Structure formats: C-alpha cells, structure tokens
mmCIF file of C-alpha atoms and ligand atoms in Angstrom:
data_model
loop_
_atom_site.group_PDB
_atom_site.id
_atom_site.type_symbol
_atom_site.label_atom_id
_atom_site.label_comp_id
_atom_site.label_asym_id
_atom_site.label_seq_id
_atom_site.Cartn_x
_atom_site.Cartn_y
_atom_site.Cartn_z
ATOM 1 C CA MET A 1 34.771 -83.103 62.901
ATOM 2 C CA LEU A 2 33.603 -80.086 62.149
ATOM 3 C CA ILE A 3 32.030 -77.520 64.785
ATOM 4 C CA LEU A 4 29.965 -75.121 63.510
ATOM 5 C CA ILE A 5 29.490 -72.186 66.429
ATOM 6 C CA SER A 6 26.354 -70.431 65.044
ATOM 7 C CA ASP A 7 25.341 -67.688 67.804
ATOM 8 C CA ALA A 8 27.462 -65.865 70.314
ATOM 9 C CA PHE A 9 29.641 -67.745 73.023
ATOM 10 C CA ASP A 10 32.631 -66.599 74.773
ATOM 11 C CA PRO A 11 35.246 -65.602 72.770
ATOM 12 C CA GLY A 12 37.848 -67.998 74.078
ATOM 13 C CA LEU A 13 35.636 -71.102 72.797
ATOM 14 C CA PRO A 14 36.732 -71.737 69.351
ATOM 15 C CA ALA A 15 40.575 -72.096 70.906
ATOM 16 C CA VAL A 16 39.261 -74.733 73.676
ATOM 17 C CA LEU A 17 37.622 -76.772 70.877
ATOM 18 C CA LYS A 18 39.971 -76.871 68.069
ATOM 19 C CA LYS A 19 41.533 -79.672 70.106
ATOM 20 C CA TYR A 20 38.270 -81.910 68.789
ATOM 21 C CA GLY A 21 38.738 -80.408 65.081
ATOM 22 C CA GLU A 22 37.800 -77.897 63.222
ATOM 23 C CA VAL A 23 36.137 -74.962 64.487
ATOM 24 C CA THR A 24 34.316 -72.350 62.346
ATOM 25 C CA ASP A 25 31.651 -69.505 62.589
ATOM 26 C CA ASP A 26 30.854 -69.802 58.799
ATOM 27 C CA LYS A 27 27.051 -70.546 58.565
ATOM 28 C CA ALA A 28 27.798 -70.922 55.032
ATOM 29 C CA ARG A 29 29.044 -74.507 55.925
ATOM 30 C CA GLN A 30 26.321 -75.561 57.814
ATOM 31 C CA ALA A 31 25.910 -78.528 55.571
ATOM 32 C CA GLU A 32 29.441 -79.971 56.616
ATOM 33 C CA ALA A 33 28.908 -79.707 60.322
ATOM 34 C CA ASP A 34 28.842 -82.394 62.449
ATOM 35 C CA VAL A 35 28.262 -80.457 65.855
ATOM 36 C CA VAL A 36 26.555 -76.926 65.614
ATOM 37 C CA LEU A 37 26.321 -74.916 68.651
ATOM 38 C CA ILE A 38 23.870 -72.309 69.091
ATOM 39 C CA ARG A 39 21.987 -69.973 71.559
ATOM 40 C CA SER A 40 18.503 -68.654 71.175
ATOM 41 C CA LYS A 41 18.975 -66.988 67.512
ATOM 42 C CA THR A 42 19.562 -69.848 65.335
ATOM 43 C CA LYS A 43 16.268 -72.134 64.749
ATOM 44 C CA VAL A 44 16.998 -75.926 64.500
ATOM 45 C CA THR A 45 13.677 -76.721 62.621
ATOM 46 C CA LYS A 46 13.017 -79.659 60.269
ATOM 47 C CA GLU A 47 14.289 -77.674 57.252
ATOM 48 C CA TYR A 48 17.602 -76.841 59.175
ATOM 49 C CA ILE A 49 18.116 -80.317 60.015
ATOM 50 C CA ASP A 50 17.358 -81.408 56.324
ATOM 51 C CA ALA A 51 19.721 -78.965 54.995
ATOM 52 C CA SER A 52 22.700 -80.431 57.562
ATOM 53 C CA PRO A 53 23.155 -84.149 56.398
ATOM 54 C CA LYS A 54 26.302 -84.462 58.693
ATOM 55 C CA LEU A 55 24.753 -83.224 61.615
ATOM 56 C CA LYS A 56 25.158 -85.340 64.914
ATOM 57 C CA LEU A 57 25.009 -83.368 67.817
ATOM 58 C CA VAL A 58 23.125 -79.676 68.908
ATOM 59 C CA ILE A 59 24.342 -77.959 71.759
ATOM 60 C CA ARG A 60 22.090 -75.197 73.231
ATOM 61 C CA GLY A 61 24.569 -73.254 74.979
ATOM 62 C CA GLY A 62 21.293 -72.334 77.675
ATOM 63 C CA VAL A 63 18.103 -73.363 78.739
ATOM 64 C CA GLY A 64 15.175 -73.146 76.586
ATOM 65 C CA LEU A 65 15.116 -75.908 73.899
ATOM 66 C CA ASP A 66 12.140 -74.249 72.437
ATOM 67 C CA ASN A 67 14.015 -73.010 69.265
ATOM 68 C CA VAL A 68 14.900 -76.777 68.681
ATOM 69 C CA ASP A 69 12.218 -79.406 66.625
ATOM 70 C CA ARG A 70 13.928 -82.213 69.444
ATOM 71 C CA GLU A 71 10.973 -84.785 68.104
ATOM 72 C CA TYR A 72 12.634 -84.378 64.351
ATOM 73 C CA ALA A 73 15.937 -84.577 65.663
ATOM 74 C CA LYS A 74 15.526 -87.674 67.209
ATOM 75 C CA GLN A 75 14.092 -89.158 64.216
ATOM 76 C CA LYS A 76 17.152 -88.224 62.282
ATOM 77 C CA GLY A 77 19.347 -89.462 65.221
ATOM 78 C CA ILE A 78 20.368 -86.436 66.458
ATOM 79 C CA ILE A 79 21.687 -85.767 69.789
ATOM 80 C CA VAL A 80 20.246 -82.466 71.524
ATOM 81 C CA LYS A 81 22.182 -81.104 74.697
ATOM 82 C CA ASN A 82 21.774 -78.155 76.737
ATOM 83 C CA THR A 83 23.514 -76.530 79.557
ATOM 84 C CA PRO A 84 20.634 -75.791 81.827
ATOM 85 C CA GLU A 85 22.555 -74.644 85.292
ATOM 86 C CA ALA A 86 24.832 -72.152 83.496
ATOM 87 C CA SER A 87 22.208 -69.426 82.961
ATOM 88 C CA SER A 88 20.499 -69.592 86.235
ATOM 89 C CA ILE A 89 22.032 -66.615 88.537
ATOM 90 C CA ALA A 90 22.787 -64.553 85.208
ATOM 91 C CA VAL A 91 18.597 -64.452 84.542
ATOM 92 C CA ALA A 92 17.553 -64.197 88.134
ATOM 93 C CA GLU A 93 19.987 -61.254 88.487
ATOM 94 C CA LEU A 94 17.994 -59.339 85.400
ATOM 95 C CA ALA A 95 14.627 -60.635 86.656
ATOM 96 C CA PHE A 96 15.037 -58.776 90.022
ATOM 97 C CA ALA A 97 17.173 -55.717 88.326
ATOM 98 C CA LEU A 98 13.746 -55.425 86.597
ATOM 99 C CA MET A 99 11.813 -55.870 89.443
ATOM 100 C CA ILE A 100 13.717 -53.051 91.362
ATOM 101 C CA ALA A 101 13.367 -50.865 88.286
ATOM 102 C CA LEU A 102 9.761 -50.782 88.014
ATOM 103 C CA PRO A 103 8.526 -49.332 91.477
ATOM 104 C CA ASN A 104 11.754 -47.113 91.535
ATOM 105 C CA HIS A 105 11.078 -45.536 87.891
ATOM 106 C CA LEU A 106 14.498 -45.990 87.011
ATOM 107 C CA PRO A 107 14.327 -45.793 83.243
ATOM 108 C CA LEU A 108 12.029 -42.524 83.587
ATOM 109 C CA ALA A 109 14.453 -40.996 86.027
ATOM 110 C CA ASP A 110 17.493 -41.145 84.223
ATOM 111 C CA ALA A 111 15.972 -40.342 80.719
ATOM 112 C CA SER A 112 13.914 -37.252 82.263
ATOM 113 C CA MET A 113 17.260 -36.245 83.956
ATOM 114 C CA HIS A 114 19.383 -36.368 80.449
ATOM 115 C CA GLU A 115 16.773 -34.352 79.368
ATOM 116 C CA GLY A 116 17.002 -31.351 82.045
ATOM 117 C CA LYS A 117 14.066 -32.346 83.819
ATOM 118 C CA TRP A 118 13.733 -32.520 87.675
ATOM 119 C CA LEU A 119 11.059 -34.950 88.344
ATOM 120 C CA LYS A 120 11.279 -35.271 92.037
ATOM 121 C CA LYS A 121 7.486 -34.914 93.071
ATOM 122 C CA GLU A 122 6.454 -36.407 90.266
ATOM 123 C CA LEU A 123 8.317 -40.165 90.596
ATOM 124 C CA LYS A 124 6.403 -41.739 93.674
ATOM 125 C CA ARG A 125 8.241 -44.926 94.717
ATOM 126 C CA THR A 126 7.047 -48.063 96.689
ATOM 127 C CA GLU A 127 9.705 -50.522 98.125
ATOM 128 C CA LEU A 128 10.183 -54.185 97.562
ATOM 129 C CA TYR A 129 10.281 -54.921 101.281
ATOM 130 C CA GLY A 130 7.290 -56.590 102.825
ATOM 131 C CA LYS A 131 5.630 -57.326 99.450
ATOM 132 C CA THR A 132 4.804 -60.539 98.045
ATOM 133 C CA LEU A 133 6.696 -62.093 94.813
ATOM 134 C CA GLY A 134 4.330 -64.395 93.083
ATOM 135 C CA ILE A 135 6.936 -67.039 91.341
ATOM 136 C CA LEU A 136 5.801 -68.892 87.918
ATOM 137 C CA GLY A 137 7.790 -71.805 87.796
ATOM 138 C CA MET A 138 10.001 -72.796 90.698
ATOM 139 C CA GLY A 139 12.589 -74.170 89.227
ATOM 140 C CA ARG A 140 16.362 -73.453 88.896
ATOM 141 C CA ILE A 141 15.706 -69.531 87.645
ATOM 142 C CA GLY A 142 12.684 -69.175 90.276
ATOM 143 C CA THR A 143 14.585 -70.732 92.892
ATOM 144 C CA GLU A 144 17.543 -68.235 92.635
ATOM 145 C CA LEU A 145 15.269 -65.077 92.423
ATOM 146 C CA GLY A 146 13.554 -66.542 95.357
ATOM 147 C CA LYS A 147 16.828 -66.180 97.486
ATOM 148 C CA ARG A 148 17.258 -62.660 96.644
ATOM 149 C CA ALA A 149 13.639 -61.799 97.408
ATOM 150 C CA LYS A 150 13.998 -62.833 100.928
ATOM 151 C CA ALA A 151 17.043 -60.899 101.404
ATOM 152 C CA PHE A 152 14.922 -58.280 100.645
ATOM 153 C CA GLY A 153 12.331 -59.245 103.377
ATOM 154 C CA MET A 154 9.816 -60.189 100.387
ATOM 155 C CA THR A 155 7.046 -62.738 101.283
ATOM 156 C CA VAL A 156 7.550 -65.696 98.418
ATOM 157 C CA ILE A 157 5.032 -67.783 97.041
ATOM 158 C CA ALA A 158 5.333 -69.561 93.979
ATOM 159 C CA TYR A 159 3.215 -72.104 91.557
ATOM 160 C CA ASP A 160 4.235 -74.696 89.550
ATOM 161 C CA PRO A 161 2.507 -77.865 88.898
ATOM 162 C CA PHE A 162 5.582 -79.934 89.162
ATOM 163 C CA VAL A 163 6.853 -78.989 92.611
ATOM 164 C CA LYS A 164 4.674 -79.575 95.875
ATOM 165 C CA SER A 165 7.100 -78.036 98.233
ATOM 166 C CA HIS A 166 10.052 -75.604 98.397
ATOM 167 C CA GLU A 167 11.964 -74.349 101.070
ATOM 168 C CA LEU A 168 11.896 -71.237 99.766
ATOM 169 C CA ALA A 169 8.440 -70.580 98.966
ATOM 170 C CA THR A 170 4.978 -71.306 99.855
ATOM 171 C CA MET A 171 3.450 -73.300 97.179
ATOM 172 C CA VAL A 172 -0.098 -72.262 96.004
ATOM 173 C CA PRO A 173 -2.349 -75.098 94.454
ATOM 174 C CA SER A 174 -3.122 -72.466 91.296
ATOM 175 C CA MET A 175 -1.967 -69.672 89.006
ATOM 176 C CA LYS A 176 -5.328 -68.213 89.947
ATOM 177 C CA ASP A 177 -4.371 -67.971 93.553
ATOM 178 C CA LEU A 178 -1.079 -66.684 92.779
ATOM 179 C CA MET A 179 -2.360 -64.153 90.419
ATOM 180 C CA GLN A 180 -4.687 -62.689 93.638
ATOM 181 C CA LYS A 181 -2.192 -62.829 96.309
ATOM 182 C CA SER A 182 1.056 -61.138 94.499
ATOM 183 C CA ASP A 183 1.772 -57.963 94.433
ATOM 184 C CA TYR A 184 5.089 -58.884 91.722
ATOM 185 C CA ILE A 185 4.834 -61.882 89.378
ATOM 186 C CA SER A 186 7.988 -63.141 87.711
ATOM 187 C CA MET A 187 7.811 -65.411 85.076
ATOM 188 C CA HIS A 188 10.268 -68.244 84.840
ATOM 189 C CA MET A 189 8.146 -71.336 83.282
ATOM 190 C CA PRO A 190 9.475 -72.816 80.211
ATOM 191 C CA LEU A 191 7.580 -72.030 76.677
ATOM 192 C CA THR A 192 5.106 -75.312 76.052
ATOM 193 C CA ASP A 193 1.797 -75.775 74.698
ATOM 194 C CA ASP A 194 0.503 -75.128 78.199
ATOM 195 C CA THR A 195 2.105 -72.144 79.193
ATOM 196 C CA LYS A 196 1.442 -70.440 75.697
ATOM 197 C CA GLY A 197 -0.685 -66.785 76.237
ATOM 198 C CA VAL A 198 -0.824 -68.144 79.821
ATOM 199 C CA ILE A 199 -0.620 -64.597 81.010
ATOM 200 C CA ASN A 200 -3.981 -63.699 78.961
ATOM 201 C CA LYS A 201 -7.212 -61.484 79.690
ATOM 202 C CA THR A 202 -8.623 -63.591 82.343
ATOM 203 C CA THR A 203 -5.193 -64.490 84.304
ATOM 204 C CA LEU A 204 -4.738 -60.763 84.309
ATOM 205 C CA ALA A 205 -8.102 -59.910 85.657
ATOM 206 C CA ASP A 206 -7.091 -62.228 88.620
ATOM 207 C CA CYS A 207 -4.315 -59.731 89.300
ATOM 208 C CA LYS A 208 -4.311 -57.378 92.297
ATOM 209 C CA ASN A 209 -5.232 -54.017 90.982
ATOM 210 C CA GLY A 210 -1.817 -52.397 90.732
ATOM 211 C CA ALA A 211 0.215 -55.485 90.613
ATOM 212 C CA TYR A 212 3.769 -55.631 88.642
ATOM 213 C CA ILE A 213 4.637 -58.163 86.216
ATOM 214 C CA VAL A 214 8.291 -59.108 85.023
ATOM 215 C CA ASN A 215 8.927 -61.709 82.264
ATOM 216 C CA THR A 216 12.531 -62.860 81.630
ATOM 217 C CA GLY A 217 11.030 -66.699 80.590
ATOM 218 C CA ARG A 218 9.759 -66.385 77.368
ATOM 219 C CA GLY A 219 7.601 -63.914 75.143
ATOM 220 C CA LYS A 220 4.886 -65.907 73.887
ATOM 221 C CA CYS A 221 3.861 -67.005 77.395
ATOM 222 C CA VAL A 222 1.914 -63.105 77.540
ATOM 223 C CA ILE A 223 -0.801 -62.124 75.222
ATOM 224 C CA GLU A 224 0.835 -58.910 74.363
ATOM 225 C CA GLU A 225 -2.432 -57.061 73.522
ATOM 226 C CA ASP A 226 -3.989 -58.336 76.592
ATOM 227 C CA MET A 227 -0.773 -56.953 78.800
ATOM 228 C CA VAL A 228 -1.530 -53.507 76.992
ATOM 229 C CA GLU A 229 -4.758 -53.263 77.803
ATOM 230 C CA ALA A 230 -4.317 -53.929 81.491
ATOM 231 C CA LEU A 231 -1.416 -51.297 81.823
ATOM 232 C CA LYS A 232 -3.608 -48.820 80.181
ATOM 233 C CA SER A 233 -6.411 -49.650 82.792
ATOM 234 C CA GLY A 234 -3.855 -49.281 85.424
ATOM 235 C CA ARG A 235 -4.855 -52.604 87.015
ATOM 236 C CA ILE A 236 -1.270 -53.789 86.107
ATOM 237 C CA ALA A 237 0.880 -50.739 87.493
ATOM 238 C CA GLY A 238 4.242 -52.138 85.066
ATOM 239 C CA TYR A 239 5.328 -54.910 83.110
ATOM 240 C CA ALA A 240 9.103 -55.588 82.277
ATOM 241 C CA THR A 241 10.108 -57.695 79.854
ATOM 242 C CA ASP A 242 13.702 -59.198 78.609
ATOM 243 C CA VAL A 243 11.631 -61.511 76.102
ATOM 244 C CA TRP A 244 9.892 -60.990 72.771
ATOM 245 C CA TYR A 245 7.501 -62.814 70.130
ATOM 246 C CA SER A 246 10.823 -62.602 67.943
ATOM 247 C CA ASP A 247 14.317 -61.152 68.597
ATOM 248 C CA PRO A 248 14.092 -58.208 67.918
ATOM 249 C CA PRO A 249 10.382 -57.627 68.219
ATOM 250 C CA GLU A 250 8.254 -56.654 65.025
ATOM 251 C CA ASN A 251 5.389 -54.529 65.725
ATOM 252 C CA SER A 252 5.038 -55.033 69.441
ATOM 253 C CA PRO A 253 1.847 -53.173 71.073
ATOM 254 C CA LEU A 254 4.174 -53.040 73.878
ATOM 255 C CA MET A 255 6.239 -50.260 72.359
ATOM 256 C CA GLY A 256 3.665 -47.980 72.807
ATOM 257 C CA ALA A 257 2.238 -48.854 76.143
ATOM 258 C CA PRO A 258 2.753 -46.986 79.535
ATOM 259 C CA ASN A 259 4.978 -48.261 82.360
ATOM 260 C CA VAL A 260 6.578 -51.223 80.597
ATOM 261 C CA VAL A 261 10.731 -51.688 80.879
ATOM 262 C CA MET A 262 12.229 -53.641 78.205
ATOM 263 C CA ALA A 263 15.330 -55.451 77.504
ATOM 264 C CA PRO A 264 16.507 -56.715 74.256
ATOM 265 C CA HIS A 265 16.834 -60.788 75.482
ATOM 266 C CA ILE A 266 20.205 -60.188 77.506
ATOM 267 C CA GLY A 267 19.105 -62.590 80.526
ATOM 268 C CA ALA A 268 21.922 -64.894 79.891
ATOM 269 C CA GLU A 269 24.158 -62.320 78.612
ATOM 270 C CA THR A 270 26.644 -61.989 81.186
ATOM 271 C CA LYS A 271 30.030 -62.436 80.629
ATOM 272 C CA GLU A 272 30.387 -65.339 83.522
ATOM 273 C CA ASN A 273 27.611 -67.209 82.219
ATOM 274 C CA LEU A 274 29.114 -67.294 78.862
ATOM 275 C CA LEU A 275 32.512 -69.065 80.477
ATOM 276 C CA ARG A 276 30.157 -71.112 82.406
ATOM 277 C CA ILE A 277 28.610 -72.151 79.181
ATOM 278 C CA GLY A 278 32.157 -72.579 77.471
ATOM 279 C CA VAL A 279 32.958 -75.418 80.131
ATOM 280 C CA ILE A 280 29.989 -77.600 79.680
ATOM 281 C CA VAL A 281 30.099 -77.209 75.878
ATOM 282 C CA ASP A 282 33.735 -78.246 76.439
ATOM 283 C CA GLN A 283 32.778 -81.305 78.233
ATOM 284 C CA ILE A 284 29.477 -82.409 75.798
ATOM 285 C CA VAL A 285 31.973 -81.926 73.117
ATOM 286 C CA GLY A 286 34.893 -83.871 74.420
ATOM 287 C CA ASP A 287 32.346 -86.838 75.847
ATOM 288 C CA PHE A 288 30.830 -87.032 72.047
ATOM 289 C CA ALA A 289 34.586 -87.329 70.621
ATOM 290 C CA LYS A 290 35.185 -90.333 72.907
ATOM 291 C CA GLY A 291 32.181 -92.053 71.749
ATOM 292 C CA LYS A 292 30.026 -91.497 74.943
ATOM 293 C CA LYS A 293 26.634 -89.645 74.865
HETATM 294 P P1 LIG B 301 13.728 -75.166 85.101
HETATM 295 O O1 LIG B 301 13.359 -76.216 83.981
HETATM 296 O O2 LIG B 301 14.579 -75.473 86.410
HETATM 297 O O3 LIG B 301 12.206 -74.569 85.759
HETATM 298 C C1 LIG B 301 11.081 -74.082 84.904
HETATM 299 C C2 LIG B 301 9.767 -74.799 86.111
HETATM 300 O O4 LIG B 301 8.853 -74.377 85.287
HETATM 301 C C3 LIG B 301 9.791 -76.044 86.697
HETATM 302 O O5 LIG B 301 9.869 -75.948 87.891
HETATM 303 C C4 LIG B 301 8.539 -76.444 86.002
HETATM 304 O O6 LIG B 301 8.357 -77.541 86.885
HETATM 305 C C5 LIG B 301 7.687 -75.283 86.001
HETATM 306 N N1 LIG B 301 6.740 -75.347 85.071
HETATM 307 C C6 LIG B 301 6.093 -75.999 83.909
HETATM 308 N N2 LIG B 301 5.286 -75.791 83.735
HETATM 309 C C7 LIG B 301 4.409 -74.642 84.497
HETATM 310 C C8 LIG B 301 3.564 -74.003 84.497
HETATM 311 N N3 LIG B 301 2.730 -73.832 83.477
HETATM 312 N N4 LIG B 301 3.071 -73.339 85.410
HETATM 313 C C9 LIG B 301 4.263 -72.903 86.259
HETATM 314 N N5 LIG B 301 5.311 -73.495 86.229
HETATM 315 C C10 LIG B 301 5.477 -74.330 85.246
HETATM 316 O O7 LIG B 301 13.982 -73.995 83.845
HETATM 317 P P2 LIG B 301 15.067 -72.726 84.190
HETATM 318 O O8 LIG B 301 16.696 -72.689 84.010
HETATM 319 O O9 LIG B 301 14.711 -72.359 85.725
HETATM 320 O O10 LIG B 301 14.450 -71.498 83.450
HETATM 321 C C11 LIG B 301 13.027 -71.593 82.824
HETATM 322 C C12 LIG B 301 12.982 -70.780 81.677
HETATM 323 O O11 LIG B 301 13.864 -69.251 81.580
HETATM 324 C C13 LIG B 301 13.457 -71.269 80.587
HETATM 325 O O12 LIG B 301 12.409 -72.305 80.005
HETATM 326 C C14 LIG B 301 13.763 -70.352 79.426
HETATM 327 O O13 LIG B 301 12.492 -70.215 78.575
HETATM 328 C C15 LIG B 301 13.757 -69.060 80.291
HETATM 329 N N6 LIG B 301 15.044 -68.075 80.213
HETATM 330 C C16 LIG B 301 15.293 -67.294 79.829
HETATM 331 C C17 LIG B 301 16.544 -66.746 79.586
HETATM 332 C C18 LIG B 301 16.329 -65.104 79.062
HETATM 333 O O14 LIG B 301 17.644 -64.723 78.559
HETATM 334 N N7 LIG B 301 15.544 -64.326 79.116
HETATM 335 C C19 LIG B 301 17.576 -67.267 79.727
HETATM 336 C C20 LIG B 301 17.497 -68.744 80.116
HETATM 337 C C21 LIG B 301 16.072 -69.246 80.445
#
C-alpha cells in the first residue's frame, strides 16, 4: 500500500504509518497512491480523482470536507474520512484570541510601538465582560468557544438550524435575531450552499451598530465587498478573519479595509492538534489495512 501525505501533518506521522506500507510526500506519485492524506490545501476534485486510479481512501486531517468532491468519490468507491473532533480546541482558542485582539487593538498597539509611536490616548479599549456573543453554528467549535466566553462573563446566544437547545447558549430562532442582539458574532458553521455568502449587505444591516465579527469558519461564507462597506461605514467596528476565498487570498478587498485583523488560516495549526490528528489517522489507516471501513 502506498500512502501519500499530500499536505502538512505532524512530522512524526510517516514513521507511525510505515507499518502499513510505503509512505511518501512526493505528489508526483499520486497515480500510485492507495491512500491520500490531505488537510485544506489539496483539492480532491473530479480531476484529482480521475488522475488517481488506485485511490481507495482519502483522509482529511481536520473538519471541513468542502475541498473534497464527496459525491464523485462515492461513485468511484473511494472512502472519505476526516478527523472532526481533533481541531475544536485549536480553532476555538484562535477565535477567542481574535475576539480579544479586536476591541483591544492589539495589532495596532504592537505595530505602533515597533514604529516608535505612543498611542496611549488614541487606543480606546472596550471589554468583553458583560457583552453578548452570538455564535453562528453551535457545533464542536462553537461549543468550545461558548465555554471560554462564559468564563469571561459574556452572555452567549447561538443560532443553529439543527440545534434546538444547548446548555451553554440561549438558542435564538433566526440568524436575523442573532445579528440584532450580538455585540460579537463568531462564525462556526460549515461552508454549504446555504451558508455561502450568508454574511452580506442584508445580514450586516441587521447587526448592532459597532458589532464585531470573527470568522474562523470559512471565507466564502462572507461577501468580502459587503464587509468592507460595513467596516468603512463603521456599522461593523471590526472584522477578524482566519479564512479566505483562496489560500493565500488573491486581491481580497479586506487588505485595504479599516479595522481588519487577519490570520493566514492557522486555526488548526497547533502542535497539539497535529498530534491528535496523527493518532486518529493511524487508527483510520489501521482499520482500512485490516479491511474494516
Ligand atoms: P460541527 O459540524 O461540529 O458544527 C457546525 C455547526 O454548524 C453544526 O452544529 C451545524 O448544525 C451548524 N450549521 C449548519 N448550517 C448552519 C447555518 N446555516 N447556520 C448556522 N449554523 C449552521 O463543525 P465544527 O467542528 O464546529 O467546525 C465548524 C467549521 O469550522 C467547519 O465546517 C470548518 O469549515 C471550520 N474550521 C475552520 C478551521 C480553521 O482552520 N480556521 C479549522 C477547523 C474547522
């Protein structure tokens, strides 16, 4: 069996997997691979699958499967697995870090000090304590974020069409309701036909004046041009994003917009998460090698 590690995993993983066969990171050997390990960079499209005649198992280290054509993989009898539980804490901690960075102006405070400026009077902070956090998508990551927000004394509300009640959040009946009530909005829903572009002119107009939005979900859930307009008008006080239309972004209007905090899709990039992903990948490949699916 040839296992192709196509994206970035824990450096110790090849040694762990070699008990199942040959392990390579040479993408030129894609056509020989029985198993391909991907994160978000490799796109397992119809073309990729057609160019991989031996492929039987795709493992996506992480949560989102929007970079895999699952329908076509199924038609071709290719098993697709992911490691959804592994990344929740890593992503929730980044979402929280971004939520702290926005009202504390941390990027500007740091950059201005490096430039020899002293902006003590200019940088007006606000606190998270006592504010309302609205979580869009109350799944694994949303839940971890909710725990952290409670510890900071925030009121937590959430909108999720598939979750009726939750011990950490008051569920609200509509996205509009959430946008109207939240001081902070954090996005944790998957990218689907329903969520693509869901943060747009209309939904941004529902927000409280001066709300903050954090996106560690998916870039394409936001219409970036509409976000830029909302930032320029001040309706949205700040937008922090880890996720983009493409990695890296090409010509994103957010680059020149005010009050944007940006990260290069590092939500899942903790050492601990890569180790957790490695343990689950070992188990999945082990089951596959034994003939279990
Ligand atoms: P999850 O499946 O546990 O939770 C997603 C929740 O979103 C579910 O409860 C679902 O019911 C809900 N949902 C679906 N449609 C919705 C809608 N229209 N409005 C509101 N909620 C909706 O997934 P998770 O593990 O919490 O991950 C969430 C997303 O985070 C992933 O799909 C992925 O896109 C993203 N993610 C990003 C990174 C990163 O590096 N920034 C890493 C991991 C995951």
